[in-house]
Amino acid sequence: MFRFNRFEQVAFSFNGGKDSTVLLHLLRAGYYLHKGKSECFQGNLSDSMLNCPIRTIYFESPSAFPEINSFTYETATVYNLQLETIRLDFKSGLEALLREKPTKAIFLGTRIGDPNAVGQEQFSPSSIGWPPFMRVNPILDWSYRDVWAFILTCKVKYCSLYDQGYTSIGSIYDTVPNALLSIVDSSSTTEIFKPAYMLSDGRSERAGRMKKLPLKCDTACLNNGVTNVSQSGSFIASIIVVGDEILFGTAEDKLSAVLCKKLNAIGWQVTRMTVVQNDIDCVAAQVEQQKSTNYMVFLLGGLGPMHSDVSLAGVAKAFGVRLAPDEEFEEYLRLLIGKHCTGDRNEMALLPEGITELMQHSKLPVPLIKCQNVIILAATNVSELETQWDCLLETPSHPLMRLPPFMSKHLGTMLSDVETAQTISKLCLEFPDIYIGCQRKSRVGPLVITFVGKDKTRIELAAEKLSNSFPAGAFSGGDCG
């Protein structure tokens, strides 16, 4: 990059974190090799080797940790970085910077797994709507372990927060030490944490990045920029079932109905159930649509070694990432299917890269797969689904917040639809927090009115008002439960 662009037209985005620290020292090495030993040498070789006068962008935020700020400014001084501090948001700051100083390329410490890494390669043009420049991601394919191996082997200085158990650092409002590094010490009154490089599983790197959950049921939780808490004060979810056999009518989908009941029992509301073909594009289109409008998406079917098992490929396409071998998942498969596991060619061990979390449980032969807010269940029957659901709720890092469950009451009547329609419509307006549904199992059978909600008193009141609107004995039904 130094060879193909004038040095002043290249910039480096530094935020004081471990990834950009690694990138800084790679750039120092590249700059030294690019300029040549004789040109860099100016009286004191050790000083010239330290220097890397690259334009360096630092977005300073009032919510940044003081340790990050002090480390950034200290590092800039030590290595003679040409620091340009920006106190605007990223987009506005870049627009102002590029207007003042034309910049063709910016080095970034982005790694696969970062929220903004989706769809990026080592060289990626800036996104539509942003000022034009080339994003250069030299460590895109580095793992968490690679980053710390470099830092520790090269003995470079890093931000002190990492020695206090922080593994991924954002703002002071959404970052805490990683609980997986906590040290149990009964003699200490304060919680102690091991340093970040002691984290054994890099996929838990962001476990210390707290997700802001609503304090009240009527507060909207934002995910991907959309409101995903329903008016009933529930997190909303959707279910995608993958299966040509269901669409052809040769098999019946029983799993989604059971999953709906499971979700309702912990207070979640299902807003959509969709059955799609065994087709990568069909799966990707549904996942892409539903992941942005629901707090959680559950995907059933399409897992395995068959040509029709396309669910994981569809999920990867929806998130704009690649399928890549996962060594840990492959080991589980090897224990499960033995000699039929074909090593590097085992396509069942290909998982969406950078967004996959394996949710392990001792009762499961292989972990559940979670890709951001999409959970993929491998159940083929109701019994397996119930086991996987129980294991999901018992997993320490499960994303399903328990809320007051939905309750229901059913009333039956031999009155006609025409006789009851107007009264039921008025009840729907009077009780907007109660779902009131009507169903007949046959045209000559009873009309069943169902009341569903979270407030038992309100459900009972709505049912009582309906009964009192008609002659005594017109309705019969069971208790609310």
Short mmCIF file of C-alpha atoms in Angstrom, two decimals:
data_model
loop_
_atom_site.label_atom_id
_atom_site.label_comp_id
_atom_site.label_asym_id
_atom_site.label_seq_id
_atom_site.Cartn_x
_atom_site.Cartn_y
_atom_site.Cartn_z
CA MET A 1 0.00 0.00 0.00
CA PHE A 2 2.89 2.37 0.76
CA ARG A 3 4.34 1.52 -2.64
CA PHE A 4 1.21 2.33 -4.63
CA ASN A 5 0.05 5.47 -2.81
CA ARG A 6 1.78 8.63 -1.67
CA PHE A 7 2.53 8.29 2.02
CA GLU A 8 0.46 11.35 2.95
CA GLN A 9 -2.60 9.86 1.20
CA VAL A 10 -2.62 6.82 3.47
CA ALA A 11 -4.01 6.91 7.02
CA PHE A 12 -4.25 4.57 10.00
CA SER A 13 -7.30 4.37 12.27
CA PHE A 14 -6.09 3.81 15.84
CA ASN A 15 -8.42 3.38 18.82
CA GLY A 16 -6.06 2.12 21.51
CA GLY A 17 -7.45 -1.43 21.41
CA LYS A 18 -5.49 -4.65 21.05
CA ASP A 19 -6.28 -5.10 17.34
CA SER A 20 -5.17 -1.63 16.30
CA THR A 21 -2.11 -2.02 18.54
CA VAL A 22 -1.11 -5.10 16.55
CA LEU A 23 -1.73 -3.24 13.31
CA LEU A 24 0.39 -0.31 14.47
CA HIS A 25 3.45 -2.52 14.86
CA LEU A 26 2.85 -4.26 11.54
CA LEU A 27 2.71 -0.82 9.92
CA ARG A 28 5.91 0.21 11.67
CA ALA A 29 7.65 -2.83 10.20
CA GLY A 30 6.19 -2.16 6.77
CA TYR A 31 7.20 1.51 6.89
CA TYR A 32 10.75 0.64 7.90
CA LEU A 33 11.07 -1.85 5.03
CA HIS A 34 9.44 0.57 2.58
CA LYS A 35 11.67 3.54 3.39
CA GLY A 36 14.84 1.47 3.64
CA LYS A 37 17.32 1.33 6.48
CA SER A 38 19.57 4.09 5.15
CA GLU A 39 16.70 6.55 4.59
CA CYS A 40 15.15 5.86 8.02
CA PHE A 41 18.46 6.26 9.81
CA GLN A 42 18.93 9.77 11.07
CA GLY A 43 21.65 9.73 13.64
CA ASN A 44 20.21 7.17 16.05
CA LEU A 45 19.07 3.87 14.58
CA SER A 46 16.97 2.87 17.61
CA ASP A 47 15.02 6.15 17.43
CA SER A 48 14.41 5.82 13.70
CA MET A 49 13.12 2.28 14.15
CA LEU A 50 10.59 3.56 16.67
CA ASN A 51 9.26 6.27 14.40
CA CYS A 52 6.31 5.72 12.08
CA PRO A 53 5.04 9.17 11.07
CA ILE A 54 1.88 7.85 9.42
CA ARG A 55 -1.28 9.97 9.53
CA THR A 56 -3.24 8.48 12.42
CA ILE A 57 -6.96 9.02 13.00
CA TYR A 58 -8.33 8.81 16.53
CA PHE A 59 -12.04 9.25 17.20
CA GLU A 60 -12.10 10.59 20.73
CA SER A 61 -15.36 10.03 22.57
CA PRO A 62 -16.55 11.39 25.93
CA SER A 63 -17.63 7.82 26.76
CA ALA A 64 -14.16 6.34 26.17
CA PHE A 65 -12.21 4.81 29.05
CA PRO A 66 -9.54 7.19 30.42
CA GLU A 67 -7.03 4.36 30.07
CA ILE A 68 -7.77 4.14 26.33
CA ASN A 69 -7.28 7.89 25.86
CA SER A 70 -4.01 8.00 27.81
CA PHE A 71 -2.63 4.91 26.05
CA THR A 72 -3.51 6.34 22.62
CA TYR A 73 -1.82 9.69 23.21
CA GLU A 74 1.20 8.09 24.86
CA THR A 75 1.61 5.65 21.94
CA ALA A 76 1.33 8.48 19.40
CA THR A 77 4.13 10.33 21.15
CA VAL A 78 6.42 7.31 21.45
CA TYR A 79 6.15 6.35 17.77
CA ASN A 80 5.84 9.85 16.30
CA LEU A 81 2.38 9.13 14.91
CA GLN A 82 0.84 12.13 13.15
CA LEU A 83 -2.28 12.01 15.31
CA GLU A 84 -5.45 13.69 14.05
CA THR A 85 -8.10 13.65 16.77
CA ILE A 86 -11.73 13.73 15.65
CA ARG A 87 -14.51 14.53 18.09
CA LEU A 88 -17.43 13.96 15.69
CA ASP A 89 -19.29 10.77 14.84
CA PHE A 90 -17.43 8.42 12.49
CA LYS A 91 -19.18 9.37 9.27
CA SER A 92 -19.18 13.13 9.82
CA GLY A 93 -15.61 13.01 11.07
CA LEU A 94 -14.37 11.11 8.03
CA GLU A 95 -16.23 13.41 5.66
CA ALA A 96 -14.59 16.47 7.24
CA LEU A 97 -11.16 14.83 7.31
CA LEU A 98 -11.25 13.67 3.69
CA ARG A 99 -12.43 17.07 2.49
CA GLU A 100 -9.45 18.69 4.15
CA LYS A 101 -6.87 15.99 3.38
CA PRO A 102 -7.61 13.67 0.44
CA THR A 103 -7.08 10.09 1.56
CA LYS A 104 -7.09 7.08 -0.73
CA ALA A 105 -6.75 4.30 1.85
CA ILE A 106 -7.23 3.80 5.59
CA PHE A 107 -5.69 0.91 7.52
CA LEU A 108 -8.16 -0.64 9.97
CA GLY A 109 -7.76 -3.23 12.73
CA THR A 110 -10.98 -5.00 11.74
CA ARG A 111 -11.13 -8.75 12.32
CA ILE A 112 -13.71 -11.35 11.24
CA GLY A 113 -16.17 -11.50 14.11
CA ASP A 114 -16.33 -7.74 14.59
CA PRO A 115 -19.86 -6.39 14.04
CA ASN A 116 -18.64 -4.17 11.19
CA ALA A 117 -16.66 -6.95 9.47
CA VAL A 118 -19.62 -8.50 7.66
CA GLY A 119 -18.93 -8.69 3.93
CA GLN A 120 -15.44 -7.16 4.13
CA GLU A 121 -12.28 -8.48 2.52
CA GLN A 122 -8.65 -7.41 2.97
CA PHE A 123 -9.35 -4.59 0.53
CA SER A 124 -12.90 -3.25 0.60
CA PRO A 125 -14.18 0.06 -0.79
CA SER A 126 -16.08 2.19 1.71
CA SER A 127 -19.82 1.56 1.99
CA ILE A 128 -22.39 3.35 -0.15
CA GLY A 129 -23.22 6.74 1.31
CA TRP A 130 -19.80 7.11 2.96
CA PRO A 131 -16.90 9.22 1.62
CA PRO A 132 -14.90 7.16 -0.91
CA PHE A 133 -11.72 5.47 0.29
CA MET A 134 -10.25 1.97 0.38
CA ARG A 135 -10.59 0.06 3.66
CA VAL A 136 -7.44 -1.98 4.19
CA ASN A 137 -7.82 -4.84 6.69
CA PRO A 138 -4.44 -6.57 7.12
CA ILE A 139 -5.49 -8.65 10.15
CA LEU A 140 -9.01 -9.53 8.97
CA ASP A 141 -8.35 -13.28 9.25
CA TRP A 142 -6.47 -13.14 12.55
CA SER A 143 -8.01 -14.92 15.51
CA TYR A 144 -8.18 -13.68 19.09
CA ARG A 145 -5.35 -16.07 19.91
CA ASP A 146 -3.25 -14.75 16.98
CA VAL A 147 -3.58 -11.20 18.28
CA TRP A 148 -2.37 -12.05 21.76
CA ALA A 149 0.38 -14.34 20.47
CA PHE A 150 1.76 -11.41 18.48
CA ILE A 151 1.51 -8.93 21.37
CA LEU A 152 3.10 -11.25 23.92
CA THR A 153 5.80 -12.61 21.61
CA CYS A 154 6.84 -9.17 20.40
CA LYS A 155 6.52 -7.76 23.95
CA VAL A 156 4.76 -4.60 22.81
CA LYS A 157 2.93 -2.36 25.25
CA TYR A 158 -0.87 -2.54 25.30
CA CYS A 159 -3.70 -0.81 27.17
CA SER A 160 -3.74 -1.67 30.87
CA LEU A 161 -7.47 -2.52 30.79
CA TYR A 162 -6.63 -5.87 29.21
CA ASP A 163 -4.77 -6.86 32.37
CA GLN A 164 -7.98 -6.22 34.33
CA GLY A 165 -10.09 -8.82 32.50
CA TYR A 166 -11.42 -6.69 29.64
CA THR A 167 -11.33 -8.68 26.39
CA SER A 168 -13.18 -6.33 24.02
CA ILE A 169 -13.34 -2.62 24.84
CA GLY A 170 -16.12 -0.30 23.78
CA SER A 171 -17.47 2.62 25.80
CA ILE A 172 -17.68 2.97 29.57
CA TYR A 173 -21.43 2.36 29.23
CA ASP A 174 -21.35 -1.02 27.49
CA THR A 175 -18.11 -2.70 28.59
CA VAL A 176 -17.30 -4.78 31.67
CA PRO A 177 -14.59 -7.33 32.44
CA ASN A 178 -15.22 -10.72 30.89
CA ALA A 179 -16.95 -12.93 33.49
CA LEU A 180 -15.17 -15.98 32.06
CA LEU A 181 -11.91 -14.56 33.46
CA SER A 182 -13.26 -14.02 36.96
CA ILE A 183 -11.17 -15.46 39.80
CA VAL A 184 -13.00 -16.89 42.79
CA ASP A 185 -11.32 -15.48 45.90
CA SER A 186 -13.38 -15.63 49.11
CA SER A 187 -10.82 -13.52 50.95
CA SER A 188 -11.20 -10.56 48.59
CA THR A 189 -14.02 -8.02 48.78
CA THR A 190 -13.59 -7.00 45.14
CA GLU A 191 -13.93 -9.20 42.09
CA ILE A 192 -10.60 -10.15 40.50
CA PHE A 193 -10.04 -11.07 36.85
CA LYS A 194 -7.30 -12.78 34.92
CA PRO A 195 -5.74 -10.84 32.02
CA ALA A 196 -7.38 -10.94 28.58
CA TYR A 197 -4.75 -13.21 27.04
CA MET A 198 -5.85 -15.99 29.44
CA LEU A 199 -9.23 -16.34 27.72
CA SER A 200 -9.22 -19.86 26.27
CA ASP A 201 -12.06 -19.51 23.76
CA GLY A 202 -11.73 -16.49 21.49
CA ARG A 203 -15.38 -16.75 20.48
CA SER A 204 -16.21 -15.39 23.94
CA GLU A 205 -14.14 -12.27 23.28
CA ARG A 206 -17.18 -9.98 23.31
CA ALA A 207 -18.81 -11.55 26.38
CA GLY A 208 -17.92 -8.42 28.31
CA ARG A 209 -19.77 -6.15 25.91
CA MET A 210 -23.06 -5.68 27.73
CA LYS A 211 -26.25 -5.55 25.68
CA LYS A 212 -28.66 -2.92 26.95
CA LEU A 213 -31.90 -4.69 27.82
CA PRO A 214 -35.13 -2.88 28.63
CA LEU A 215 -35.68 -1.97 32.28
CA LYS A 216 -39.44 -2.23 31.83
CA CYS A 217 -41.53 -4.49 29.66
CA ASP A 218 -42.92 -1.55 27.73
CA THR A 219 -39.47 -0.22 26.82
CA ALA A 220 -38.38 -1.04 23.29
CA CYS A 221 -35.21 -3.06 22.85
CA LEU A 222 -33.37 -2.06 19.72
CA ASN A 223 -31.64 -4.59 17.52
CA ASN A 224 -30.30 -3.68 14.09
CA GLY A 225 -32.20 -0.41 14.31
CA VAL A 226 -35.71 -1.79 14.69
CA THR A 227 -38.08 -2.04 17.64
CA ASN A 228 -38.49 -5.69 18.57
CA VAL A 229 -40.61 -5.59 21.70
CA SER A 230 -44.31 -6.10 21.06
CA GLN A 231 -47.13 -4.05 22.51
CA SER A 232 -47.78 -6.87 24.96
CA GLY A 233 -44.41 -6.21 26.59
CA SER A 234 -42.71 -9.27 25.10
CA PHE A 235 -39.62 -9.86 23.07
CA ILE A 236 -40.66 -10.94 19.62
CA ALA A 237 -39.31 -13.89 17.70
CA SER A 238 -39.92 -15.61 14.38
CA ILE A 239 -39.52 -19.18 13.20
CA ILE A 240 -38.19 -20.33 9.82
CA VAL A 241 -38.74 -23.96 8.83
CA VAL A 242 -36.69 -25.31 5.93
CA GLY A 243 -38.21 -28.26 4.09
CA ASP A 244 -39.44 -29.06 0.59
CA GLU A 245 -41.28 -32.08 1.99
CA ILE A 246 -43.54 -29.78 4.02
CA LEU A 247 -44.31 -27.64 0.99
CA PHE A 248 -45.08 -30.76 -1.09
CA GLY A 249 -47.42 -32.00 1.66
CA THR A 250 -45.51 -35.24 2.17
CA ALA A 251 -44.54 -34.27 5.75
CA GLU A 252 -46.22 -32.27 8.50
CA ASP A 253 -44.54 -29.49 10.45
CA LYS A 254 -45.12 -30.21 14.14
CA LEU A 255 -41.99 -28.58 15.52
CA SER A 256 -42.88 -24.93 14.99
CA ALA A 257 -46.14 -25.29 16.94
CA VAL A 258 -44.24 -26.81 19.89
CA LEU A 259 -41.59 -24.09 19.67
CA CYS A 260 -44.32 -21.42 19.76
CA LYS A 261 -45.66 -22.86 23.01
CA LYS A 262 -42.16 -22.98 24.48
CA LEU A 263 -41.58 -19.34 23.63
CA ASN A 264 -44.99 -18.25 24.94
CA ALA A 265 -44.25 -20.07 28.20
CA ILE A 266 -41.27 -17.75 28.84
CA GLY A 267 -43.21 -14.66 27.77
CA TRP A 268 -41.97 -14.31 24.17
CA GLN A 269 -44.34 -13.58 21.31
CA VAL A 270 -43.94 -15.28 17.93
CA THR A 271 -44.90 -12.92 15.14
CA ARG A 272 -44.22 -15.11 12.12
CA MET A 273 -43.73 -18.73 11.08
CA THR A 274 -42.40 -19.31 7.58
CA VAL A 275 -41.76 -22.50 5.62
CA VAL A 276 -39.20 -22.17 2.81
CA GLN A 277 -37.68 -24.39 0.16
CA ASN A 278 -34.38 -26.18 0.55
CA ASP A 279 -32.74 -23.40 -1.41
CA ILE A 280 -29.86 -21.19 -0.24
CA ASP A 281 -31.34 -18.00 -1.68
CA CYS A 282 -34.77 -18.68 -0.15
CA VAL A 283 -33.26 -19.32 3.28
CA ALA A 284 -30.99 -16.27 2.99
CA ALA A 285 -33.86 -13.98 1.99
CA GLN A 286 -35.99 -15.01 4.98
CA VAL A 287 -33.14 -14.84 7.47
CA GLU A 288 -32.05 -11.43 6.18
CA GLN A 289 -35.59 -10.08 6.51
CA GLN A 290 -36.43 -11.55 9.87
CA LYS A 291 -33.13 -11.04 11.70
CA SER A 292 -33.57 -7.29 11.39
CA THR A 293 -37.16 -7.20 12.65
CA ASN A 294 -37.05 -9.75 15.48
CA TYR A 295 -35.05 -10.01 18.65
CA MET A 296 -34.45 -13.69 17.89
CA VAL A 297 -34.94 -15.95 14.88
CA PHE A 298 -35.21 -19.74 15.21
CA LEU A 299 -34.36 -21.91 12.22
CA LEU A 300 -35.47 -25.54 11.95
CA GLY A 301 -34.44 -28.11 9.35
CA GLY A 302 -31.91 -28.18 6.53
CA LEU A 303 -28.96 -29.41 8.62
CA GLY A 304 -26.83 -32.40 7.70
CA PRO A 305 -24.70 -33.89 4.92
CA MET A 306 -27.41 -34.10 2.23
CA HIS A 307 -27.56 -31.91 -0.87
CA SER A 308 -30.76 -30.36 0.47
CA ASP A 309 -29.20 -29.29 3.78
CA VAL A 310 -28.61 -25.64 2.94
CA SER A 311 -29.59 -23.82 6.14
CA LEU A 312 -26.07 -22.85 7.25
CA ALA A 313 -25.16 -21.65 3.76
CA GLY A 314 -28.33 -19.57 3.72
CA VAL A 315 -27.54 -18.02 7.09
CA ALA A 316 -23.98 -17.22 5.98
CA LYS A 317 -25.28 -15.54 2.83
CA ALA A 318 -27.82 -13.51 4.83
CA PHE A 319 -25.04 -12.10 7.01
CA GLY A 320 -22.62 -11.64 4.10
CA VAL A 321 -19.96 -13.97 5.51
CA ARG A 322 -18.22 -17.12 4.33
CA LEU A 323 -18.58 -20.70 5.48
CA ALA A 324 -15.36 -21.81 7.11
CA PRO A 325 -14.20 -24.96 8.95
CA ASP A 326 -14.72 -24.89 12.71
CA GLU A 327 -12.24 -27.17 14.45
CA GLU A 328 -14.20 -27.43 17.69
CA PHE A 329 -17.46 -28.30 15.93
CA GLU A 330 -15.66 -30.81 13.73
CA GLU A 331 -14.32 -32.56 16.82
CA TYR A 332 -17.86 -32.94 18.15
CA LEU A 333 -18.90 -34.40 14.81
CA ARG A 334 -15.94 -36.75 14.83
CA LEU A 335 -16.99 -38.12 18.22
CA LEU A 336 -20.57 -38.47 17.00
CA ILE A 337 -20.13 -40.07 13.59
CA GLY A 338 -16.64 -41.57 13.91
CA LYS A 339 -15.02 -42.78 10.71
CA HIS A 340 -17.69 -41.14 8.57
CA CYS A 341 -16.24 -37.76 9.51
CA THR A 342 -13.94 -36.97 6.57
CA GLY A 343 -11.53 -34.45 8.08
CA ASP A 344 -10.93 -31.27 6.10
CA ARG A 345 -13.58 -32.27 3.59
CA ASN A 346 -16.31 -32.58 6.20
CA GLU A 347 -18.78 -29.97 4.95
CA MET A 348 -20.94 -30.40 8.06
CA ALA A 349 -18.21 -28.61 10.00
CA LEU A 350 -18.42 -25.50 7.83
CA LEU A 351 -20.04 -22.73 9.86
CA PRO A 352 -20.70 -19.04 9.13
CA GLU A 353 -17.35 -17.37 9.74
CA GLY A 354 -16.93 -14.83 12.48
CA ILE A 355 -20.54 -14.78 13.69
CA THR A 356 -20.96 -18.32 15.06
CA GLU A 357 -21.24 -19.18 18.74
CA LEU A 358 -21.40 -22.82 19.85
CA MET A 359 -23.78 -23.28 22.79
CA GLN A 360 -22.60 -26.41 24.58
CA HIS A 361 -24.51 -28.66 26.97
CA SER A 362 -23.61 -32.03 28.43
CA LYS A 363 -26.92 -33.55 27.24
CA LEU A 364 -26.30 -32.61 23.61
CA PRO A 365 -24.06 -34.68 21.30
CA VAL A 366 -23.17 -31.50 19.37
CA PRO A 367 -23.58 -27.87 20.48
CA LEU A 368 -26.43 -25.66 19.34
CA ILE A 369 -25.41 -23.13 16.71
CA LYS A 370 -26.08 -19.42 17.23
CA CYS A 371 -25.24 -16.83 14.58
CA GLN A 372 -25.79 -13.41 16.15
CA ASN A 373 -29.59 -13.37 16.70
CA VAL A 374 -30.30 -16.57 14.72
CA ILE A 375 -30.45 -19.87 16.62
CA ILE A 376 -30.32 -23.04 14.52
CA LEU A 377 -32.00 -26.09 16.03
CA ALA A 378 -31.15 -29.56 14.70
CA ALA A 379 -34.24 -31.31 16.08
CA THR A 380 -36.00 -33.81 13.79
CA ASN A 381 -38.88 -34.61 16.16
CA VAL A 382 -40.72 -33.16 19.15
CA SER A 383 -38.72 -35.11 21.72
CA GLU A 384 -35.41 -33.84 20.35
CA LEU A 385 -36.80 -30.29 20.21
CA GLU A 386 -37.84 -30.41 23.86
CA THR A 387 -34.38 -31.63 24.85
CA GLN A 388 -32.64 -28.93 22.83
CA TRP A 389 -34.95 -26.26 24.23
CA ASP A 390 -34.27 -27.31 27.83
CA CYS A 391 -30.53 -27.34 27.13
CA LEU A 392 -30.76 -23.91 25.51
CA LEU A 393 -32.37 -22.43 28.62
CA GLU A 394 -29.79 -24.09 30.85
CA THR A 395 -26.86 -22.67 28.88
CA PRO A 396 -25.27 -19.84 30.94
CA SER A 397 -24.94 -17.53 27.94
CA HIS A 398 -28.39 -18.17 26.47
CA PRO A 399 -30.00 -15.03 25.00
CA LEU A 400 -33.61 -15.74 26.04
CA MET A 401 -34.66 -13.40 28.82
CA ARG A 402 -37.48 -14.91 30.87
CA LEU A 403 -40.60 -12.76 31.05
CA PRO A 404 -44.05 -13.33 32.54
CA PRO A 405 -45.65 -16.15 30.52
CA PHE A 406 -48.67 -15.84 28.30
CA MET A 407 -51.91 -17.25 29.75
CA SER A 408 -55.08 -18.20 27.92
CA LYS A 409 -58.76 -18.86 28.51
CA HIS A 410 -61.19 -20.53 26.12
CA LEU A 411 -64.93 -20.08 25.83
CA GLY A 412 -67.18 -22.15 23.60
CA THR A 413 -70.60 -21.28 22.22
CA MET A 414 -73.13 -22.52 19.70
CA LEU A 415 -73.98 -18.92 18.76
CA SER A 416 -73.23 -17.99 15.17
CA ASP A 417 -70.35 -15.83 13.97
CA VAL A 418 -72.79 -13.09 12.96
CA GLU A 419 -74.34 -12.97 16.43
CA THR A 420 -71.01 -12.65 18.24
CA ALA A 421 -68.87 -10.64 15.81
CA GLN A 422 -69.85 -7.12 16.87
CA THR A 423 -69.48 -7.78 20.59
CA ILE A 424 -66.07 -9.39 20.12
CA SER A 425 -64.90 -6.46 17.99
CA LYS A 426 -65.84 -4.04 20.78
CA LEU A 427 -63.93 -6.17 23.30
CA CYS A 428 -60.82 -6.04 21.11
CA LEU A 429 -60.93 -2.23 21.28
CA GLU A 430 -61.56 -2.24 25.02
CA PHE A 431 -58.82 -4.78 25.78
CA PRO A 432 -55.94 -3.99 23.37
CA ASP A 433 -53.53 -5.90 25.63
CA ILE A 434 -55.53 -9.13 25.20
CA TYR A 435 -55.46 -11.20 22.03
CA ILE A 436 -59.00 -12.40 21.23
CA GLY A 437 -59.19 -15.08 18.57
CA CYS A 438 -62.04 -17.15 17.13
CA GLN A 439 -61.88 -20.64 15.69
CA ARG A 440 -64.21 -23.41 14.55
CA LYS A 441 -63.16 -27.01 14.15
CA SER A 442 -66.16 -27.55 11.91
CA ARG A 443 -69.01 -25.44 10.50
CA VAL A 444 -71.58 -27.24 12.64
CA GLY A 445 -69.43 -27.40 15.77
CA PRO A 446 -69.02 -24.83 18.55
CA LEU A 447 -67.29 -21.48 18.07
CA VAL A 448 -64.23 -21.29 20.35
CA ILE A 449 -63.13 -17.83 21.53
CA THR A 450 -59.58 -17.65 22.93
CA PHE A 451 -58.26 -14.92 25.21
CA VAL A 452 -54.45 -14.69 25.43
CA GLY A 453 -52.43 -12.25 27.50
CA LYS A 454 -50.14 -11.82 30.51
CA ASP A 455 -52.62 -10.37 32.99
CA LYS A 456 -54.89 -13.07 34.37
CA THR A 457 -57.30 -10.54 35.86
CA ARG A 458 -57.69 -8.76 32.53
CA ILE A 459 -58.26 -12.04 30.72
CA GLU A 460 -60.94 -13.08 33.19
CA LEU A 461 -62.60 -9.66 32.93
CA ALA A 462 -62.70 -9.77 29.12
CA ALA A 463 -64.18 -13.28 29.16
CA GLU A 464 -66.74 -12.28 31.76
CA LYS A 465 -67.84 -9.26 29.72
CA LEU A 466 -68.35 -11.45 26.69
CA SER A 467 -70.45 -13.96 28.64
CA ASN A 468 -72.55 -11.22 30.26
CA SER A 469 -73.35 -9.73 26.84
CA PHE A 470 -75.45 -12.80 25.96
CA PRO A 471 -78.11 -14.90 27.66
CA ALA A 472 -76.95 -17.05 30.57
CA GLY A 473 -75.57 -20.40 29.49
CA ALA A 474 -74.61 -19.20 25.99
CA PHE A 475 -70.91 -19.73 26.78
CA SER A 476 -68.96 -22.42 28.55
CA GLY A 477 -65.23 -22.69 29.13
CA GLY A 478 -62.32 -23.64 31.32
CA ASP A 479 -60.16 -21.78 33.78
CA CYS A 480 -57.42 -19.38 32.77
CA GLY A 481 -54.09 -21.18 32.56
#
